[in-house]
Amino acid sequence: MRILKSLLVWLCFIPAAILNGGVRQYCLHPLLHQWALPVSGVLLSGLIILLTWLLLPRVGILNQKERYAIACLWMVLTITFEFIFGTSTGQTFHELVSAYNPMTGNLWILVVLSTALSPVIIKKSI
């Protein structure tokens, strides 16, 4: 049941990511140009860890097995959501996969890893 409750925490990542995209587009890009995308990736990763730290303890005290299960679930949900949302907005499969290459300046892989690791590293209990 606690694993299912953790979905509510993961759902909070969606508006955070949308807000992050708006900040990147309208604030960071005019100021930082080519650095806006990597800075945005770092900011979103930090925001995900912060949201996990604030909200996951409300799910209840989790044992290590539950934290790993949540980590896997959140990672799969994040990747699935990105590919479904991306293809529905007209992005090609190649464009979506290229976001996982940090050499392009896109730190999306950091966001995915932060999403997956945050339930494991945040061990704060109620």
Short mmCIF file of N, CA, C and O in Angstrom, two decimals:
data_model
loop_
_atom_site.label_atom_id
_atom_site.label_comp_id
_atom_site.label_asym_id
_atom_site.label_seq_id
_atom_site.Cartn_x
_atom_site.Cartn_y
_atom_site.Cartn_z
N MET A 1 0.81 -1.20 0.00
CA MET A 1 0.00 0.00 0.00
C MET A 1 0.85 1.26 0.00
O MET A 1 0.53 2.23 -0.65
N ARG A 2 1.98 1.23 0.74
CA ARG A 2 2.85 2.41 0.77
C ARG A 2 3.48 2.66 -0.59
O ARG A 2 3.70 3.82 -0.96
N ILE A 3 3.74 1.60 -1.33
CA ILE A 3 4.31 1.76 -2.67
C ILE A 3 3.30 2.47 -3.56
O ILE A 3 3.66 3.37 -4.34
N LEU A 4 2.03 2.10 -3.45
CA LEU A 4 1.00 2.78 -4.23
C LEU A 4 0.85 4.23 -3.81
O LEU A 4 0.67 5.11 -4.64
N LYS A 5 0.95 4.50 -2.51
CA LYS A 5 0.89 5.89 -2.03
C LYS A 5 2.05 6.72 -2.57
O LYS A 5 1.92 7.92 -2.76
N SER A 6 3.17 6.06 -2.83
CA SER A 6 4.33 6.80 -3.35
C SER A 6 4.05 7.35 -4.75
O SER A 6 4.74 8.27 -5.19
N LEU A 7 3.05 6.81 -5.43
CA LEU A 7 2.69 7.34 -6.74
C LEU A 7 2.23 8.80 -6.65
O LEU A 7 2.45 9.58 -7.57
N LEU A 8 1.61 9.14 -5.52
CA LEU A 8 1.18 10.53 -5.33
C LEU A 8 2.39 11.46 -5.27
O LEU A 8 2.33 12.59 -5.76
N VAL A 9 3.47 10.99 -4.67
CA VAL A 9 4.70 11.78 -4.63
C VAL A 9 5.23 11.93 -6.05
O VAL A 9 5.57 13.04 -6.49
N TRP A 10 5.29 10.82 -6.79
CA TRP A 10 5.81 10.87 -8.16
C TRP A 10 4.96 11.81 -9.02
O TRP A 10 5.51 12.54 -9.86
N LEU A 11 3.66 11.82 -8.83
CA LEU A 11 2.80 12.71 -9.62
C LEU A 11 3.15 14.18 -9.40
O LEU A 11 2.94 15.00 -10.29
N CYS A 12 3.69 14.51 -8.25
CA CYS A 12 4.12 15.89 -7.98
C CYS A 12 5.32 16.29 -8.83
O CYS A 12 5.57 17.49 -9.03
N PHE A 13 6.03 15.31 -9.35
CA PHE A 13 7.19 15.61 -10.19
C PHE A 13 6.75 16.19 -11.55
O PHE A 13 7.51 16.94 -12.16
N ILE A 14 5.56 15.83 -12.00
CA ILE A 14 5.11 16.28 -13.33
C ILE A 14 4.94 17.80 -13.36
O ILE A 14 5.53 18.46 -14.23
N PRO A 15 4.15 18.41 -12.46
CA PRO A 15 4.07 19.87 -12.52
C PRO A 15 5.42 20.54 -12.23
O PRO A 15 5.71 21.61 -12.78
N ALA A 16 6.25 19.91 -11.39
CA ALA A 16 7.58 20.47 -11.14
C ALA A 16 8.40 20.49 -12.42
O ALA A 16 9.11 21.46 -12.70
N ALA A 17 8.32 19.42 -13.21
CA ALA A 17 9.06 19.36 -14.48
C ALA A 17 8.52 20.37 -15.48
O ALA A 17 9.30 21.00 -16.21
N ILE A 18 7.21 20.54 -15.51
CA ILE A 18 6.62 21.53 -16.42
C ILE A 18 7.05 22.94 -16.01
O ILE A 18 7.43 23.75 -16.86
N LEU A 19 7.01 23.21 -14.72
CA LEU A 19 7.47 24.51 -14.23
C LEU A 19 8.95 24.72 -14.56
O LEU A 19 9.35 25.80 -15.00
N ASN A 20 9.75 23.69 -14.38
CA ASN A 20 11.18 23.76 -14.70
C ASN A 20 11.39 24.07 -16.19
O ASN A 20 12.25 24.86 -16.54
N GLY A 21 10.59 23.45 -17.04
CA GLY A 21 10.68 23.74 -18.48
C GLY A 21 10.36 25.18 -18.79
O GLY A 21 11.01 25.81 -19.64
N GLY A 22 9.35 25.73 -18.11
CA GLY A 22 9.01 27.14 -18.31
C GLY A 22 10.12 28.07 -17.84
O GLY A 22 10.46 29.04 -18.52
N VAL A 23 10.70 27.76 -16.69
CA VAL A 23 11.81 28.56 -16.18
C VAL A 23 12.99 28.49 -17.15
O VAL A 23 13.63 29.50 -17.43
N ARG A 24 13.25 27.29 -17.68
CA ARG A 24 14.36 27.14 -18.63
C ARG A 24 14.11 27.99 -19.87
O ARG A 24 14.97 28.73 -20.32
N GLN A 25 12.89 27.89 -20.41
CA GLN A 25 12.58 28.57 -21.66
C GLN A 25 12.58 30.09 -21.52
O GLN A 25 13.11 30.79 -22.38
N TYR A 26 11.96 30.58 -20.46
CA TYR A 26 11.73 32.01 -20.35
C TYR A 26 12.73 32.76 -19.48
O TYR A 26 12.86 33.98 -19.60
N CYS A 27 13.44 32.05 -18.61
CA CYS A 27 14.39 32.74 -17.72
C CYS A 27 15.83 32.33 -18.00
O CYS A 27 16.70 33.18 -18.17
N LEU A 28 16.08 31.03 -18.01
CA LEU A 28 17.47 30.56 -18.16
C LEU A 28 18.00 30.74 -19.57
O LEU A 28 19.14 31.17 -19.76
N HIS A 29 17.19 30.38 -20.57
CA HIS A 29 17.69 30.43 -21.95
C HIS A 29 18.10 31.84 -22.38
O HIS A 29 19.17 32.02 -22.98
N PRO A 30 17.30 32.87 -22.08
CA PRO A 30 17.74 34.22 -22.47
C PRO A 30 19.04 34.65 -21.78
O PRO A 30 19.81 35.42 -22.34
N LEU A 31 19.30 34.12 -20.59
CA LEU A 31 20.49 34.52 -19.85
C LEU A 31 21.70 33.62 -20.12
O LEU A 31 22.82 34.10 -20.21
N LEU A 32 21.45 32.32 -20.23
CA LEU A 32 22.55 31.36 -20.27
C LEU A 32 22.74 30.67 -21.62
O LEU A 32 23.72 29.95 -21.80
N HIS A 33 21.80 30.84 -22.52
CA HIS A 33 21.84 30.26 -23.86
C HIS A 33 22.14 28.77 -23.83
O HIS A 33 21.30 28.00 -23.40
N GLN A 34 23.33 28.36 -24.24
CA GLN A 34 23.66 26.93 -24.36
C GLN A 34 23.73 26.23 -23.00
O GLN A 34 23.66 25.01 -22.93
N TRP A 35 23.88 26.96 -21.92
CA TRP A 35 23.97 26.37 -20.59
C TRP A 35 22.60 26.18 -19.95
O TRP A 35 22.49 25.57 -18.88
N ALA A 36 21.55 26.69 -20.57
CA ALA A 36 20.22 26.61 -19.98
C ALA A 36 19.76 25.16 -19.80
O ALA A 36 19.19 24.81 -18.76
N LEU A 37 20.02 24.31 -20.78
CA LEU A 37 19.57 22.92 -20.70
C LEU A 37 20.26 22.15 -19.59
O LEU A 37 19.58 21.51 -18.77
N PRO A 38 21.60 22.19 -19.48
CA PRO A 38 22.21 21.47 -18.37
C PRO A 38 21.86 22.06 -17.00
O PRO A 38 21.65 21.31 -16.04
N VAL A 39 21.77 23.37 -16.89
CA VAL A 39 21.40 23.98 -15.61
C VAL A 39 19.98 23.56 -15.23
O VAL A 39 19.70 23.23 -14.07
N SER A 40 19.11 23.52 -16.21
CA SER A 40 17.74 23.07 -15.98
C SER A 40 17.70 21.62 -15.50
O SER A 40 16.91 21.28 -14.61
N GLY A 41 18.54 20.77 -16.05
CA GLY A 41 18.60 19.38 -15.61
C GLY A 41 19.04 19.25 -14.16
O GLY A 41 18.48 18.47 -13.39
N VAL A 42 20.02 20.04 -13.79
CA VAL A 42 20.50 20.03 -12.40
C VAL A 42 19.41 20.57 -11.47
O VAL A 42 19.16 20.01 -10.39
N LEU A 43 18.75 21.65 -11.87
CA LEU A 43 17.68 22.22 -11.05
C LEU A 43 16.53 21.22 -10.86
O LEU A 43 16.03 21.06 -9.74
N LEU A 44 16.12 20.56 -11.93
CA LEU A 44 15.03 19.60 -11.82
C LEU A 44 15.43 18.42 -10.95
O LEU A 44 14.64 17.95 -10.14
N SER A 45 16.66 17.97 -11.07
CA SER A 45 17.14 16.88 -10.21
C SER A 45 17.08 17.27 -8.74
O SER A 45 16.62 16.50 -7.89
N GLY A 46 17.54 18.47 -8.44
CA GLY A 46 17.47 18.97 -7.07
C GLY A 46 16.05 19.11 -6.57
O GLY A 46 15.73 18.79 -5.42
N LEU A 47 15.17 19.56 -7.44
CA LEU A 47 13.77 19.72 -7.08
C LEU A 47 13.12 18.37 -6.79
O LEU A 47 12.34 18.24 -5.84
N ILE A 48 13.46 17.36 -7.56
CA ILE A 48 12.93 16.02 -7.34
C ILE A 48 13.41 15.47 -6.00
O ILE A 48 12.63 14.89 -5.23
N ILE A 49 14.67 15.67 -5.69
CA ILE A 49 15.19 15.21 -4.40
C ILE A 49 14.52 15.97 -3.26
O ILE A 49 14.15 15.37 -2.24
N LEU A 50 14.33 17.26 -3.43
CA LEU A 50 13.66 18.07 -2.40
C LEU A 50 12.22 17.59 -2.19
O LEU A 50 11.77 17.42 -1.05
N LEU A 51 11.48 17.39 -3.28
CA LEU A 51 10.10 16.91 -3.16
C LEU A 51 10.04 15.54 -2.50
O LEU A 51 9.15 15.27 -1.68
N THR A 52 10.99 14.68 -2.83
CA THR A 52 11.04 13.36 -2.20
C THR A 52 11.29 13.50 -0.71
O THR A 52 10.64 12.85 0.11
N TRP A 53 12.23 14.35 -0.35
CA TRP A 53 12.57 14.57 1.06
C TRP A 53 11.36 15.12 1.83
O TRP A 53 11.12 14.74 2.98
N LEU A 54 10.60 16.00 1.19
CA LEU A 54 9.45 16.61 1.86
C LEU A 54 8.23 15.69 1.92
O LEU A 54 7.51 15.67 2.92
N LEU A 55 8.00 14.92 0.85
CA LEU A 55 6.73 14.21 0.72
C LEU A 55 6.79 12.71 1.00
O LEU A 55 5.80 12.14 1.48
N LEU A 56 7.89 12.05 0.69
CA LEU A 56 7.93 10.60 0.85
C LEU A 56 7.74 10.15 2.31
O LEU A 56 7.07 9.14 2.54
N PRO A 57 8.24 10.88 3.29
CA PRO A 57 7.99 10.45 4.68
C PRO A 57 6.50 10.40 5.03
O PRO A 57 6.09 9.66 5.92
N ARG A 58 5.68 11.15 4.34
CA ARG A 58 4.23 11.14 4.59
C ARG A 58 3.59 9.82 4.16
O ARG A 58 2.48 9.51 4.58
N VAL A 59 4.28 9.06 3.32
CA VAL A 59 3.79 7.76 2.88
C VAL A 59 3.85 6.76 4.03
O VAL A 59 3.04 5.84 4.12
N GLY A 60 4.79 6.93 4.91
CA GLY A 60 4.99 6.02 6.04
C GLY A 60 6.45 5.61 6.10
O GLY A 60 7.24 5.94 5.23
N ILE A 61 6.78 4.89 7.14
CA ILE A 61 8.14 4.40 7.29
C ILE A 61 8.35 3.26 6.31
O ILE A 61 7.61 2.28 6.30
N LEU A 62 9.37 3.40 5.47
CA LEU A 62 9.64 2.43 4.42
C LEU A 62 10.88 1.63 4.75
O LEU A 62 11.89 2.19 5.19
N ASN A 63 10.82 0.34 4.52
CA ASN A 63 12.04 -0.46 4.66
C ASN A 63 12.84 -0.36 3.37
O ASN A 63 12.39 0.21 2.38
N GLN A 64 14.02 -0.92 3.39
CA GLN A 64 14.91 -0.79 2.24
C GLN A 64 14.32 -1.43 0.98
O GLN A 64 14.42 -0.88 -0.10
N LYS A 65 13.67 -2.57 1.14
CA LYS A 65 13.06 -3.25 -0.01
C LYS A 65 11.98 -2.37 -0.65
O LYS A 65 11.90 -2.27 -1.87
N GLU A 66 11.18 -1.72 0.17
CA GLU A 66 10.15 -0.83 -0.35
C GLU A 66 10.76 0.37 -1.06
O GLU A 66 10.27 0.80 -2.11
N ARG A 67 11.82 0.93 -0.49
CA ARG A 67 12.48 2.07 -1.14
C ARG A 67 13.03 1.68 -2.51
O ARG A 67 12.94 2.45 -3.47
N TYR A 68 13.62 0.49 -2.62
CA TYR A 68 14.12 0.03 -3.93
C TYR A 68 12.98 -0.23 -4.91
O TYR A 68 13.09 0.07 -6.10
N ALA A 69 11.88 -0.76 -4.41
CA ALA A 69 10.72 -0.99 -5.28
C ALA A 69 10.17 0.34 -5.79
O ALA A 69 9.83 0.47 -6.98
N ILE A 70 10.09 1.32 -4.91
CA ILE A 70 9.63 2.65 -5.31
C ILE A 70 10.59 3.27 -6.32
O ILE A 70 10.18 3.87 -7.31
N ALA A 71 11.89 3.10 -6.08
CA ALA A 71 12.90 3.62 -7.01
C ALA A 71 12.70 3.05 -8.41
O ALA A 71 12.71 3.80 -9.40
N CYS A 72 12.52 1.75 -8.50
CA CYS A 72 12.31 1.12 -9.82
C CYS A 72 11.00 1.59 -10.45
O CYS A 72 10.97 1.91 -11.65
N LEU A 73 9.95 1.67 -9.65
CA LEU A 73 8.66 2.12 -10.16
C LEU A 73 8.75 3.54 -10.69
O LEU A 73 8.30 3.83 -11.81
N TRP A 74 9.36 4.44 -9.91
CA TRP A 74 9.47 5.83 -10.34
C TRP A 74 10.30 5.96 -11.60
O TRP A 74 9.99 6.77 -12.47
N MET A 75 11.36 5.19 -11.71
CA MET A 75 12.20 5.27 -12.91
C MET A 75 11.42 4.81 -14.14
O MET A 75 11.43 5.48 -15.18
N VAL A 76 10.73 3.69 -14.02
CA VAL A 76 9.94 3.18 -15.15
C VAL A 76 8.83 4.17 -15.52
O VAL A 76 8.61 4.45 -16.70
N LEU A 77 8.15 4.71 -14.52
CA LEU A 77 7.10 5.69 -14.79
C LEU A 77 7.65 6.94 -15.48
O LEU A 77 7.03 7.47 -16.41
N THR A 78 8.80 7.41 -15.03
CA THR A 78 9.40 8.61 -15.61
C THR A 78 9.77 8.40 -17.07
O THR A 78 9.45 9.22 -17.93
N ILE A 79 10.43 7.29 -17.35
CA ILE A 79 10.83 7.00 -18.73
C ILE A 79 9.60 6.79 -19.61
O ILE A 79 9.53 7.32 -20.73
N THR A 80 8.64 6.04 -19.11
CA THR A 80 7.41 5.78 -19.88
C THR A 80 6.67 7.08 -20.16
O THR A 80 6.25 7.34 -21.29
N PHE A 81 6.51 7.90 -19.12
CA PHE A 81 5.82 9.18 -19.29
C PHE A 81 6.54 10.05 -20.31
O PHE A 81 5.91 10.66 -21.17
N GLU A 82 7.86 10.11 -20.23
CA GLU A 82 8.63 10.95 -21.15
C GLU A 82 8.44 10.50 -22.60
O GLU A 82 8.27 11.32 -23.49
N PHE A 83 8.46 9.20 -22.83
CA PHE A 83 8.31 8.71 -24.19
C PHE A 83 6.88 8.88 -24.70
O PHE A 83 6.67 9.26 -25.86
N ILE A 84 5.89 8.65 -23.87
CA ILE A 84 4.50 8.84 -24.29
C ILE A 84 4.21 10.32 -24.54
O ILE A 84 3.65 10.69 -25.58
N PHE A 85 4.60 11.16 -23.59
CA PHE A 85 4.38 12.60 -23.75
C PHE A 85 5.17 13.15 -24.93
O PHE A 85 4.66 13.94 -25.72
N GLY A 86 6.41 12.71 -25.05
CA GLY A 86 7.26 13.20 -26.14
C GLY A 86 6.73 12.84 -27.51
O GLY A 86 6.67 13.69 -28.41
N THR A 87 6.33 11.59 -27.69
CA THR A 87 5.80 11.19 -29.00
C THR A 87 4.45 11.85 -29.29
O THR A 87 4.15 12.16 -30.43
N SER A 88 3.68 12.11 -28.24
CA SER A 88 2.38 12.76 -28.46
C SER A 88 2.54 14.23 -28.84
O SER A 88 1.63 14.82 -29.43
N THR A 89 3.68 14.83 -28.52
CA THR A 89 3.93 16.22 -28.90
C THR A 89 4.75 16.33 -30.18
O THR A 89 5.19 17.42 -30.53
N GLY A 90 4.96 15.20 -30.85
CA GLY A 90 5.61 15.23 -32.15
C GLY A 90 7.09 14.96 -32.17
O GLY A 90 7.73 15.04 -33.22
N GLN A 91 7.68 14.66 -31.02
CA GLN A 91 9.11 14.33 -31.01
C GLN A 91 9.31 12.93 -31.58
O GLN A 91 8.48 12.05 -31.38
N THR A 92 10.40 12.77 -32.27
CA THR A 92 10.71 11.45 -32.82
C THR A 92 11.38 10.59 -31.74
O THR A 92 11.90 11.10 -30.74
N PHE A 93 11.38 9.30 -31.98
CA PHE A 93 12.04 8.36 -31.07
C PHE A 93 13.52 8.71 -30.95
O PHE A 93 14.08 8.69 -29.86
N HIS A 94 14.14 9.07 -32.06
CA HIS A 94 15.56 9.44 -32.06
C HIS A 94 15.80 10.66 -31.19
O HIS A 94 16.79 10.72 -30.44
N GLU A 95 14.94 11.67 -31.25
CA GLU A 95 15.09 12.87 -30.42
C GLU A 95 14.96 12.52 -28.95
O GLU A 95 15.71 13.04 -28.12
N LEU A 96 14.02 11.64 -28.63
CA LEU A 96 13.82 11.26 -27.23
C LEU A 96 15.01 10.47 -26.69
O LEU A 96 15.45 10.71 -25.57
N VAL A 97 15.55 9.58 -27.49
CA VAL A 97 16.70 8.79 -27.06
C VAL A 97 17.94 9.67 -26.94
O VAL A 97 18.76 9.48 -26.02
N SER A 98 18.08 10.65 -27.81
CA SER A 98 19.26 11.52 -27.77
C SER A 98 19.31 12.35 -26.48
O SER A 98 20.38 12.80 -26.08
N ALA A 99 18.17 12.52 -25.83
CA ALA A 99 18.15 13.26 -24.57
C ALA A 99 18.91 12.53 -23.47
O ALA A 99 19.29 13.12 -22.46
N TYR A 100 19.16 11.24 -23.64
CA TYR A 100 19.88 10.44 -22.65
C TYR A 100 21.40 10.52 -22.83
O TYR A 100 22.13 9.89 -22.09
N ASN A 101 21.85 11.29 -23.80
CA ASN A 101 23.27 11.46 -24.04
C ASN A 101 23.73 12.79 -23.43
O ASN A 101 23.45 13.86 -23.98
N PRO A 102 24.44 12.75 -22.31
CA PRO A 102 24.83 14.01 -21.68
C PRO A 102 25.83 14.82 -22.51
O PRO A 102 26.02 16.01 -22.26
N MET A 103 26.45 14.20 -23.50
CA MET A 103 27.39 14.94 -24.36
C MET A 103 26.68 15.98 -25.22
O MET A 103 27.31 16.87 -25.76
N THR A 104 25.35 15.87 -25.35
CA THR A 104 24.59 16.85 -26.11
C THR A 104 24.26 18.08 -25.27
O THR A 104 23.67 19.03 -25.77
N GLY A 105 24.61 18.04 -23.98
CA GLY A 105 24.28 19.14 -23.09
C GLY A 105 23.00 18.89 -22.32
O GLY A 105 22.65 19.63 -21.41
N ASN A 106 22.27 17.85 -22.69
CA ASN A 106 21.03 17.51 -22.02
C ASN A 106 21.35 16.58 -20.86
O ASN A 106 21.95 15.52 -21.05
N LEU A 107 20.96 16.96 -19.66
CA LEU A 107 21.23 16.14 -18.48
C LEU A 107 19.98 15.38 -18.03
O LEU A 107 19.79 15.13 -16.84
N TRP A 108 19.16 14.98 -18.99
CA TRP A 108 17.96 14.22 -18.66
C TRP A 108 18.30 12.93 -17.92
O TRP A 108 17.58 12.51 -17.01
N ILE A 109 19.41 12.31 -18.25
CA ILE A 109 19.81 11.08 -17.58
C ILE A 109 20.02 11.35 -16.09
O ILE A 109 19.72 10.50 -15.24
N LEU A 110 20.51 12.53 -15.73
CA LEU A 110 20.67 12.91 -14.33
C LEU A 110 19.31 13.00 -13.64
O LEU A 110 19.16 12.57 -12.50
N VAL A 111 18.33 13.53 -14.35
CA VAL A 111 16.97 13.63 -13.81
C VAL A 111 16.40 12.23 -13.55
O VAL A 111 15.84 11.97 -12.49
N VAL A 112 16.58 11.34 -14.51
CA VAL A 112 16.08 9.96 -14.35
C VAL A 112 16.78 9.28 -13.18
O VAL A 112 16.13 8.62 -12.35
N LEU A 113 18.09 9.44 -13.09
CA LEU A 113 18.83 8.83 -11.98
C LEU A 113 18.44 9.45 -10.63
O LEU A 113 18.32 8.73 -9.63
N SER A 114 18.23 10.73 -10.60
CA SER A 114 17.80 11.38 -9.36
C SER A 114 16.42 10.88 -8.94
O SER A 114 16.17 10.66 -7.75
N THR A 115 15.56 10.70 -9.90
CA THR A 115 14.23 10.18 -9.62
C THR A 115 14.31 8.77 -9.05
O THR A 115 13.64 8.43 -8.09
N ALA A 116 15.18 7.96 -9.64
CA ALA A 116 15.33 6.58 -9.19
C ALA A 116 16.03 6.49 -7.85
O ALA A 116 15.66 5.66 -7.00
N LEU A 117 17.02 7.32 -7.61
CA LEU A 117 17.81 7.20 -6.38
C LEU A 117 17.21 7.95 -5.19
O LEU A 117 17.52 7.61 -4.04
N SER A 118 16.37 8.92 -5.44
CA SER A 118 15.87 9.72 -4.33
C SER A 118 15.13 8.91 -3.26
O SER A 118 15.33 9.16 -2.07
N PRO A 119 14.29 7.92 -3.60
CA PRO A 119 13.65 7.16 -2.54
C PRO A 119 14.65 6.32 -1.73
O PRO A 119 14.41 6.00 -0.57
N VAL A 120 15.77 5.98 -2.34
CA VAL A 120 16.78 5.15 -1.65
C VAL A 120 17.63 6.02 -0.73
O VAL A 120 17.95 5.62 0.39
N ILE A 121 17.98 7.22 -1.19
CA ILE A 121 18.87 8.06 -0.38
C ILE A 121 18.13 8.86 0.67
O ILE A 121 18.73 9.29 1.64
N ILE A 122 16.83 9.08 0.47
CA ILE A 122 16.04 9.80 1.45
C ILE A 122 15.47 8.78 2.43
O ILE A 122 14.52 8.08 2.12
N LYS A 123 16.06 8.68 3.59
CA LYS A 123 15.65 7.68 4.56
C LYS A 123 14.98 8.31 5.77
O LYS A 123 14.83 7.69 6.80
N LYS A 124 14.58 9.56 5.61
CA LYS A 124 13.94 10.27 6.70
C LYS A 124 12.63 9.57 7.07
O LYS A 124 11.83 9.25 6.22
N SER A 125 12.42 9.33 8.33
CA SER A 125 11.18 8.70 8.77
C SER A 125 10.29 9.74 9.43
O SER A 125 10.72 10.84 9.78
N ILE A 126 9.06 9.36 9.65
CA ILE A 126 8.08 10.27 10.24
C ILE A 126 8.43 10.53 11.68
O ILE A 126 8.81 9.70 12.42
#
